[in-house]
Short mmCIF file of C-alpha atoms in Angstrom, two decimals:
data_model
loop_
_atom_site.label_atom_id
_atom_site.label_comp_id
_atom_site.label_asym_id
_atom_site.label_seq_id
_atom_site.Cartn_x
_atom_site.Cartn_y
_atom_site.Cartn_z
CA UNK P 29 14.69 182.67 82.42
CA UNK P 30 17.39 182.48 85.12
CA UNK P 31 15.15 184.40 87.72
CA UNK P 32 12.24 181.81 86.79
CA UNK P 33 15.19 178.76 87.01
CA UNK P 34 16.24 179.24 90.52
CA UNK P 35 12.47 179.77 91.77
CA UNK P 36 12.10 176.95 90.68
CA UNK P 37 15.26 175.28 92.21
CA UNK P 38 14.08 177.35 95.66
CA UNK P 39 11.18 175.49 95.66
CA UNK P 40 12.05 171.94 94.48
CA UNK P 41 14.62 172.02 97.63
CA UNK P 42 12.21 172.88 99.90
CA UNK P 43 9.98 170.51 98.65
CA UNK P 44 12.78 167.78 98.65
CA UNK P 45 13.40 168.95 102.08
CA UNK P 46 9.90 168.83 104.04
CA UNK P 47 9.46 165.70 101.88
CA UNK P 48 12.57 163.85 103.70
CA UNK P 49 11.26 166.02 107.68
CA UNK P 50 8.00 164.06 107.24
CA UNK P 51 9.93 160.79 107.00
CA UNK P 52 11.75 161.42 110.14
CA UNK P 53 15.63 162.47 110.70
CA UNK P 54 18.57 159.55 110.43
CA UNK P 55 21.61 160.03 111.50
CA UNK P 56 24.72 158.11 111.80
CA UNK P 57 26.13 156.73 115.22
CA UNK P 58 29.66 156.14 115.76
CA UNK P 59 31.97 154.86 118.65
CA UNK P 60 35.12 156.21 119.90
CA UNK P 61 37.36 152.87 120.70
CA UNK P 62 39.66 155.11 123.34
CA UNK P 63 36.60 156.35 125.74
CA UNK P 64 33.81 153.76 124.15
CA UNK P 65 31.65 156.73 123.94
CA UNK P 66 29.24 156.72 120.83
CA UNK P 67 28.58 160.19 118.78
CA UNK P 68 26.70 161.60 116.25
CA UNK P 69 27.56 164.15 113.36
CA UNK P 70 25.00 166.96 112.81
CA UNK P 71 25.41 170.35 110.73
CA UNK P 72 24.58 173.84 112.46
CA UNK P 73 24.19 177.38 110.82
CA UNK P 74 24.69 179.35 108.19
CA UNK P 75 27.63 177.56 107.40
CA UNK P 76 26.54 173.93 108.09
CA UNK P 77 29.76 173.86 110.52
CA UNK P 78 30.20 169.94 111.49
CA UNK P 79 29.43 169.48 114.89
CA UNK P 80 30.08 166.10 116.66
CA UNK P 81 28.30 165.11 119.92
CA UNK P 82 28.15 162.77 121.99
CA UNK P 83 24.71 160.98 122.74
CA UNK P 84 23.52 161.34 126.27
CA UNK P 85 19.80 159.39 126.57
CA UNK P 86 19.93 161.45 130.23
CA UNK P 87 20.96 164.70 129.12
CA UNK P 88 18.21 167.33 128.69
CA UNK P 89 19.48 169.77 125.58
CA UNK P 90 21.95 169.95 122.46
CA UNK P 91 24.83 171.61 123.43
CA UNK P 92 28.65 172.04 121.59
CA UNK P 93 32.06 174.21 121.97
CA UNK P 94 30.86 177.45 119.75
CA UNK P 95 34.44 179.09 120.18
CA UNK P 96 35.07 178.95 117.00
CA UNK P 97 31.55 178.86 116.09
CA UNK P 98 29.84 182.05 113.68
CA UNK P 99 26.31 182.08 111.67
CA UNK P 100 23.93 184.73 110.25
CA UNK P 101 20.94 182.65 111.33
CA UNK P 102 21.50 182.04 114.57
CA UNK P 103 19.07 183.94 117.53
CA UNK P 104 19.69 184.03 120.87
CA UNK P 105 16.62 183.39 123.65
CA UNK P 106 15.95 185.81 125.61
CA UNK P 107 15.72 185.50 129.43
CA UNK P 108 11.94 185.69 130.81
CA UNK P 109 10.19 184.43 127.30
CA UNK P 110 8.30 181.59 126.26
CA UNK P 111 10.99 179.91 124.87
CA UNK P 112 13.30 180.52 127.42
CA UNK P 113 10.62 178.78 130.03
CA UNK P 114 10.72 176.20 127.78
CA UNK P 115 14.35 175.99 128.26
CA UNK P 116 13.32 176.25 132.21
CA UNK P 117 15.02 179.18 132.33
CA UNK P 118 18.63 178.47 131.78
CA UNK P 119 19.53 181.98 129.90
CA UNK P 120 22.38 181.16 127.42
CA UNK P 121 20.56 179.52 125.08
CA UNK P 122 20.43 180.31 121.36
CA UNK P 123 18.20 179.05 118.27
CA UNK P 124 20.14 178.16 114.69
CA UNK P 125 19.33 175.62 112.11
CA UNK P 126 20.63 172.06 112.40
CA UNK P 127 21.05 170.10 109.67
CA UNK P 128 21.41 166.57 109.04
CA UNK P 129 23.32 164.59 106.63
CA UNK P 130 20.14 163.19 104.67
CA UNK P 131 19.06 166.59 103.91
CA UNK P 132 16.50 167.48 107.10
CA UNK P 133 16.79 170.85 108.10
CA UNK P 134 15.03 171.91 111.57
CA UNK P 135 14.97 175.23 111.38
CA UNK P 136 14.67 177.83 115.12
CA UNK P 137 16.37 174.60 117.20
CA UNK P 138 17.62 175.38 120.73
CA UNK P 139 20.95 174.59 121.52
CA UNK P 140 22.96 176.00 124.42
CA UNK P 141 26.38 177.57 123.34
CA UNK P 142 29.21 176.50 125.67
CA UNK P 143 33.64 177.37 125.96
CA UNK P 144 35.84 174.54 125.75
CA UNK P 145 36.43 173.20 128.48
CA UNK P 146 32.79 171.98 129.11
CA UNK P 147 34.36 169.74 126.62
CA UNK P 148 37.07 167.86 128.46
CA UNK P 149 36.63 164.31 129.04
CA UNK P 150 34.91 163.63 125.53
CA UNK P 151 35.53 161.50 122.45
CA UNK P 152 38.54 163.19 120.76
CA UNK P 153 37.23 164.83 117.77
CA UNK P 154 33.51 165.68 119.73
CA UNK P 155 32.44 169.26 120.75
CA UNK P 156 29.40 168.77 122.54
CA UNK P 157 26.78 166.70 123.85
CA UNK P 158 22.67 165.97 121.86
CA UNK P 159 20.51 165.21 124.82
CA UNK P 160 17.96 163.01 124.23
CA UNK P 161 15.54 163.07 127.45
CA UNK P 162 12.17 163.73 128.08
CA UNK P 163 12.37 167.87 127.49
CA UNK P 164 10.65 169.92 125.39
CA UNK P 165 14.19 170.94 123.67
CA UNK P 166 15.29 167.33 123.13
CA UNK P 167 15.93 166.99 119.69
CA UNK P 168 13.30 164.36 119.34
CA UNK P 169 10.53 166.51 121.14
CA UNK P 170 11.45 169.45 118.65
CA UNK P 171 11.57 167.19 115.80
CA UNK P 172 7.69 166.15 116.59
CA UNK P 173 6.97 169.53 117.31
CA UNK P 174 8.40 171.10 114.19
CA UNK P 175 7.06 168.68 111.54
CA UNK P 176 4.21 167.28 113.31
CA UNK P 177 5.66 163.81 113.74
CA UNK P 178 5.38 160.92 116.71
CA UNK P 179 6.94 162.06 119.81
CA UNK P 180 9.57 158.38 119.02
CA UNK P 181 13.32 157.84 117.97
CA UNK P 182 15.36 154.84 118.27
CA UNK P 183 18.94 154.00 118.94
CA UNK P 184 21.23 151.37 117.78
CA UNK P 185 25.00 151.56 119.34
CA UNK P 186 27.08 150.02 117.20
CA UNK P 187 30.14 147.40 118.54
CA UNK P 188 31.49 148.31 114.79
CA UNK P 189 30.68 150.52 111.64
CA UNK P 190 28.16 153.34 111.80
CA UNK P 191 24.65 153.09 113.98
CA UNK P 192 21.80 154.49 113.61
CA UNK P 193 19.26 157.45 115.51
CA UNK P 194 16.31 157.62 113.65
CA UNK P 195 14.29 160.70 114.75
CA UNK P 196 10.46 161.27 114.37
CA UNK P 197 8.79 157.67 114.37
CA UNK P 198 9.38 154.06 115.13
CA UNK P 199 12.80 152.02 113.54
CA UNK P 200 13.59 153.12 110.14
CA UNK P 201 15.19 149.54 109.67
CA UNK P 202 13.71 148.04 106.78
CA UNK P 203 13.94 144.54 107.84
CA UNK P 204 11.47 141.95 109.80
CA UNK P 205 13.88 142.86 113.18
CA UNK P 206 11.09 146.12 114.70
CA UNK P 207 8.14 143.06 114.28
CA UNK P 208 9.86 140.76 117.19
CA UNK P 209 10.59 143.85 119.19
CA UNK P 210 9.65 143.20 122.82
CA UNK P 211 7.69 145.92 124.50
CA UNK P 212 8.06 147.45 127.93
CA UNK P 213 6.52 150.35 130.03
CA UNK P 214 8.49 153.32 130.53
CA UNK P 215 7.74 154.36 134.11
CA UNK P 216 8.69 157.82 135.51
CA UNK P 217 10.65 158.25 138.57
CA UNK P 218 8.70 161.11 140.39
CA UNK P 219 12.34 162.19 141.33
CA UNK P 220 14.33 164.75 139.10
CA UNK P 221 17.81 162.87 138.44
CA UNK P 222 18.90 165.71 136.68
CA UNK P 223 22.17 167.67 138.10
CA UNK P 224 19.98 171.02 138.85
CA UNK P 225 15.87 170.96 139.39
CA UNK P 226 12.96 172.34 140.98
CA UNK P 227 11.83 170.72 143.52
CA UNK P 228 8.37 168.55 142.28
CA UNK P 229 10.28 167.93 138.90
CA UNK P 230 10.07 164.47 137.90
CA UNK P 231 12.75 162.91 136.14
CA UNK P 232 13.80 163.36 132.16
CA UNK P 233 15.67 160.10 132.23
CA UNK P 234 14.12 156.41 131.37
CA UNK P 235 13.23 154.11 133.65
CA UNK P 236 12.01 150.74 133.01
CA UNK P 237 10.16 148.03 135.57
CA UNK P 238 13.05 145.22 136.12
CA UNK P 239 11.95 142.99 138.64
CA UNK P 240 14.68 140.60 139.33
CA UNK P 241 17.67 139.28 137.42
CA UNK P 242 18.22 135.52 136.22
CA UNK P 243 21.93 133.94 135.74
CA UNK P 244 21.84 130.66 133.37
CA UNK P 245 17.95 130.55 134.05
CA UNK P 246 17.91 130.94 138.04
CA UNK P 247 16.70 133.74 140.05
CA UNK P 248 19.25 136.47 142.11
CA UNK P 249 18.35 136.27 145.75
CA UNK P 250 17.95 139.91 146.66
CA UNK P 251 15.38 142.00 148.35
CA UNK P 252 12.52 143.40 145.89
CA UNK P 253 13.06 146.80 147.25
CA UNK P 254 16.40 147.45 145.56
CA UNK P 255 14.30 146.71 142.45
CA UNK P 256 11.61 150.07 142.85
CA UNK P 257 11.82 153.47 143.18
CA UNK P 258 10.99 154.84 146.63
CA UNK P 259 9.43 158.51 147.05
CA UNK P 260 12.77 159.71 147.37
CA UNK P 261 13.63 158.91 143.90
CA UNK P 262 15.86 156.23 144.95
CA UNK P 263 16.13 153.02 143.86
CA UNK P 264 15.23 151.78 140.29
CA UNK P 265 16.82 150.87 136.51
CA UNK P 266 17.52 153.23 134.18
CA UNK P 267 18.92 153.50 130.78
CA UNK P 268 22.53 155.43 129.82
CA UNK P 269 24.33 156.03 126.79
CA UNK P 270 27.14 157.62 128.61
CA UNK P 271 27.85 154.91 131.56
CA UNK P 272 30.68 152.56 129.72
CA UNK P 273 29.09 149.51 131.52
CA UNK P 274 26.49 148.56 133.37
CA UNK P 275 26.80 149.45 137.26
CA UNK P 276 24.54 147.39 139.59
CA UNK P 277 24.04 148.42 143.78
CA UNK P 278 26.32 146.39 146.18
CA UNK P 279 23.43 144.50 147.28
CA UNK P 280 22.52 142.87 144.03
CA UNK P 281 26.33 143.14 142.72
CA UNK P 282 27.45 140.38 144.87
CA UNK P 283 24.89 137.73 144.77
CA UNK P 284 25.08 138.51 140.88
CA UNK P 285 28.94 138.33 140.26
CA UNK P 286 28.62 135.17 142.82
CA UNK P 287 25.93 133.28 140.55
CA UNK P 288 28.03 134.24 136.94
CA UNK P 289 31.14 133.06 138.50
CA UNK P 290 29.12 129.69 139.91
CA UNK P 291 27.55 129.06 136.51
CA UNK P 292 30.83 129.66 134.36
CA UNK P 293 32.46 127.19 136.87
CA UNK P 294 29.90 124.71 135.82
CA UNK P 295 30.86 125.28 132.07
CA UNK P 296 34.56 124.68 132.85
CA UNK P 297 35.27 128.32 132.56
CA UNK P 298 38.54 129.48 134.35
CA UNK P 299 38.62 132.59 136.64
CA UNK P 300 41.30 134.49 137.04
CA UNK P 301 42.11 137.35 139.12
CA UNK P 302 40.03 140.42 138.77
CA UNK P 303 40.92 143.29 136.16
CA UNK P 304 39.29 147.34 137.53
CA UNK P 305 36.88 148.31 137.40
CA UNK P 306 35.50 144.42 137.51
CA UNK P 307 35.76 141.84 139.61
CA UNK P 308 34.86 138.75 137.52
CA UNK P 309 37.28 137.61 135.33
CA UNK P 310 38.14 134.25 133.33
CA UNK P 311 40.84 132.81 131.18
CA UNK P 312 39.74 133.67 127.39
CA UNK P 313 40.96 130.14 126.14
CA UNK P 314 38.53 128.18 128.70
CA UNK P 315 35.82 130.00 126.73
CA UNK P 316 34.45 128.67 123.75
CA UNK P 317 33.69 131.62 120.92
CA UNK P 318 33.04 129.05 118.21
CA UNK P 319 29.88 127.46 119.13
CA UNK P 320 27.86 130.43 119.04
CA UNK P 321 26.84 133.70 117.11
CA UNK P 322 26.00 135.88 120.04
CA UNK P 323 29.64 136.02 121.30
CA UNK P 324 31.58 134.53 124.31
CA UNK P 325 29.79 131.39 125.63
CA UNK P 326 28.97 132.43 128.79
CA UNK P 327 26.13 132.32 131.74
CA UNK P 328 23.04 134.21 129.92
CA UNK P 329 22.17 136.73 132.01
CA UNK P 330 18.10 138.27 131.66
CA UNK P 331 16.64 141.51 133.24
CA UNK P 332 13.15 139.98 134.15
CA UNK P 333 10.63 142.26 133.28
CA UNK P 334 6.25 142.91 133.78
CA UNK P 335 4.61 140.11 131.85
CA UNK P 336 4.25 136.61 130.93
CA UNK P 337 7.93 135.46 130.95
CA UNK P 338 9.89 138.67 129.43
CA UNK P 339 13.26 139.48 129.51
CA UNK P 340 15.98 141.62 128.34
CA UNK P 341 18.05 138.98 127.40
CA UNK P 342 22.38 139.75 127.47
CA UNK P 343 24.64 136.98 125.65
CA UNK P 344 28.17 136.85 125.87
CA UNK P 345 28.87 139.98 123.16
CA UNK P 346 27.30 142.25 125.54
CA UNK P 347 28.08 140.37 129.06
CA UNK P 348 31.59 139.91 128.62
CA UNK P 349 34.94 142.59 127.79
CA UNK P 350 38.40 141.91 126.38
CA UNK P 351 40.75 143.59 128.58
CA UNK P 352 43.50 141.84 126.57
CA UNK P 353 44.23 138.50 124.59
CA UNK P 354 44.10 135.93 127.54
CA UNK P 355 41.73 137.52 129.55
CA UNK P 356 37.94 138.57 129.10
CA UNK P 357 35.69 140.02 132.31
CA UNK P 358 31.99 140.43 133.26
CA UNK P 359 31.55 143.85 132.12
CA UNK P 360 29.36 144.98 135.01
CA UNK P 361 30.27 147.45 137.83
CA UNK P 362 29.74 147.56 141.37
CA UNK P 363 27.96 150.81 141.45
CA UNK P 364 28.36 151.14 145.65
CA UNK P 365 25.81 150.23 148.63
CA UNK P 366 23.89 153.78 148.31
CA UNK P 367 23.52 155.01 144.79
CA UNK P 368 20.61 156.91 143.51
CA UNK P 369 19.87 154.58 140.97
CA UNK P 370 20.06 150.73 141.32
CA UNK P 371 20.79 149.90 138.29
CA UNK P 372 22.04 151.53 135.43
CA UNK P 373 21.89 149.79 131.94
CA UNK P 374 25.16 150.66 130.15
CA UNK P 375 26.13 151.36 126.89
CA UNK P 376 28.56 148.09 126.00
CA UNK P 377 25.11 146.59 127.20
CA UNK P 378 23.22 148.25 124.65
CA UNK P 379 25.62 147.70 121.81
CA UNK P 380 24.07 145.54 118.56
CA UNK P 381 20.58 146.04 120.20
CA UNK P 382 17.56 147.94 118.57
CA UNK P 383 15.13 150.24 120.85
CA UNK P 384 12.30 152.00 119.95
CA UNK P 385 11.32 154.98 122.89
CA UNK P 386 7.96 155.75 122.49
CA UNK P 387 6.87 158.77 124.34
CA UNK P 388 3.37 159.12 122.65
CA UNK P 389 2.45 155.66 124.28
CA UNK P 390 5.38 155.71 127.40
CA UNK P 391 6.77 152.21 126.25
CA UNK P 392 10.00 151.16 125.25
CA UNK P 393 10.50 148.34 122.55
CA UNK P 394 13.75 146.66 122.21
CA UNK P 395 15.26 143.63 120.42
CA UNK P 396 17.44 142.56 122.99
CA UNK P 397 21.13 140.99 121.10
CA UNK P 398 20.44 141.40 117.33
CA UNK P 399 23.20 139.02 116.95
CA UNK P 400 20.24 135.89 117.20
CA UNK P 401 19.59 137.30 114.27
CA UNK P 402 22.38 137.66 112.90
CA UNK P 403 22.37 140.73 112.60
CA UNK P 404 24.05 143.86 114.10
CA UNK P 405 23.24 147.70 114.30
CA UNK P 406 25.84 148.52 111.35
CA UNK P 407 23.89 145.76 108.85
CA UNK P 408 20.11 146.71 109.58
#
């Protein structure tokens, strides 16, 4: 009776189990206030050790601190094998079973096992980093791989509370907000932006088709070319998880923090002197907060993109950063006159806004501020 009771109970949880991998994998986002980095909270091994890592849209594998780290399951990948090509050839990689907190297991995932100090410089209380680029050991490639699922996951960085990954299809939000999703064309940059590559390697990261940028409705005034991606890679918008803010090249920096700061003069908003690492800055009481649900009201600021009048759309919430009670700054960075990437969409940027990455169909759909809503990534 016992032996027959927990074949039974065997079974039911691996039923219960593949029932909840075909719906896709959730897990929670949080963010660190002292290094604004967000993080997730998976389970690895044997002993479903806690592992907290950071979320990296631009990094190409799962990796965390195993010092301390022991399993029976785990398998490591052998240089010269399938897997290991898969891994394009980096040779410490091992395979456990990760685990997630709504009762997914993916069983054989790669992860690469790393000391300490590859640690340094991350959100106390985080061990490693889940990579989330276009790889065939991203966790959402595996995912699709494993349980025969769309190649899709979306991200919601929370400003407060927990956010949401959802792994293995489009939102899992339950409300009307994935319906008025915008949608955009994820372009590749034939490039690799990646810190090693073979040469021919395209990039993992995402790129997106921004053709200008509007202030309060009128145009920048800088050259298209900053705007594309030349055969050298260069040039360009990209989305990051990891970059704090939003860094822009020289070029369009200046005629951009120029038009904010002419269009907040218009609204009676006070500058004040600059605050690193911006340069804009105003007097928090010449701006009203009351008047509006999407934050500070400031100069909108829009991301113009292919098509009949679209934009990424960023209201005051996302456009504008507290550095302390009396002061609040554009929270965009001058990113230098030669940087490999033009622009590079930031996290604070991201915060309270849903997006869908579609690899299957190489689009990107995203809500811009879900605070028109009213709503936010910690009440979807």
């Amino acid at each position: 009776m016992a032996s027959s009771l927990n074949s039974f109970l065997f079974f039911f949880v691996i039923l219960v189990s593949t029932s909840y991998a075909q719906n896709g994998l959730n897990l929670p986002i949080r963010k660190d206030a002292t290094t604004l980095q967000y993080y997730t909270t998976l389970e690895m091994g044997s002993t479903r050790a806690t592992v907290n890592a950071v979320i990296d849209l631009g990094a190409q594998f799962f990796w965390f601190d195993c010092d301390n780290y022991s399993s029976s399951h785990y398998v490591p990948i052998p240089c010269g094998s399938q897997k290991c090509e898969l891994a394009k050839g980096i040779g410490w990689f091992e395979e456990d079973t990760l685990y997630s907190k709504d009762h997914v297991e993916v069983p054989q995932f790669p992860y690469a096992c790393m000391n300490m100090r590859f640690s340094e410089g991350l959100a106390s209380g985080t061990s490693g980093i889940l990579g989330l680029a276009r790889t065939e050991i991203s966790l959402h490639k595996q995912v699709a791989n494993k349980f025969n699922l769309p190649d899709k996951f979306s991200l919601c960085l929370p400003s407060s509370g927990l956010g949401k990954l959802y792994v293995g299809g489009g939102s899992s939000s339950k409300s009307d907000v994935s319906k008025s999703l915008i949608t955009t064309t994820l372009i590749v940059n034939p490039v690799s932006t990646a810190p090693t590559y073979t040469v021919g390697d395209p990039s993992d990261e995402y790129f997106i088709n921004v053709l200008s940028i509007r202030v309060h409705g009128g145009p920048l005034s800088v050259k298209s070319s900053y705007f594309t991606i030349d055969k050298h890679g260069v040039g360009g918008t990209k989305i990051s998880t990891v970059n704090n803010f939003t860094t822009l090249h020289s070029s369009i920096y200046k005629p951009f923090t120029r038009a904010f700061v002419k269009a907040a003069s218009d609204m009676k908003i006070k500058s004040v002197d600059a605050v690193a690492p911006f340069r804009a800055c105003f007097s928090s009481s010449t701006v009203s907060t009351t008047t509006t649900t999407t934050g500070p009201s400031v100069p909108t600021i829009e991301l113009v993109l292919p098509g009949n009048d679209v934009s990424w759309k960023i209201y005051g919430a996302n456009s504008m950063f507290a550095v302390n009670k009396n002061v609040i700054c554009l929270a965009f960075v001058d990113g230098g006159s030669s940087p490999r990437t033009s622009i590079v969409i930031g996290a604070y940027q991201l915060e309270d806004n849903l997006l869908e990455f579609d690899l299957v169909s190489s689009q990107l759909r995203f809500s811009s501020s879900l605070l028109v809503q009213n709503k936010t990534c910690s009440r979807l």
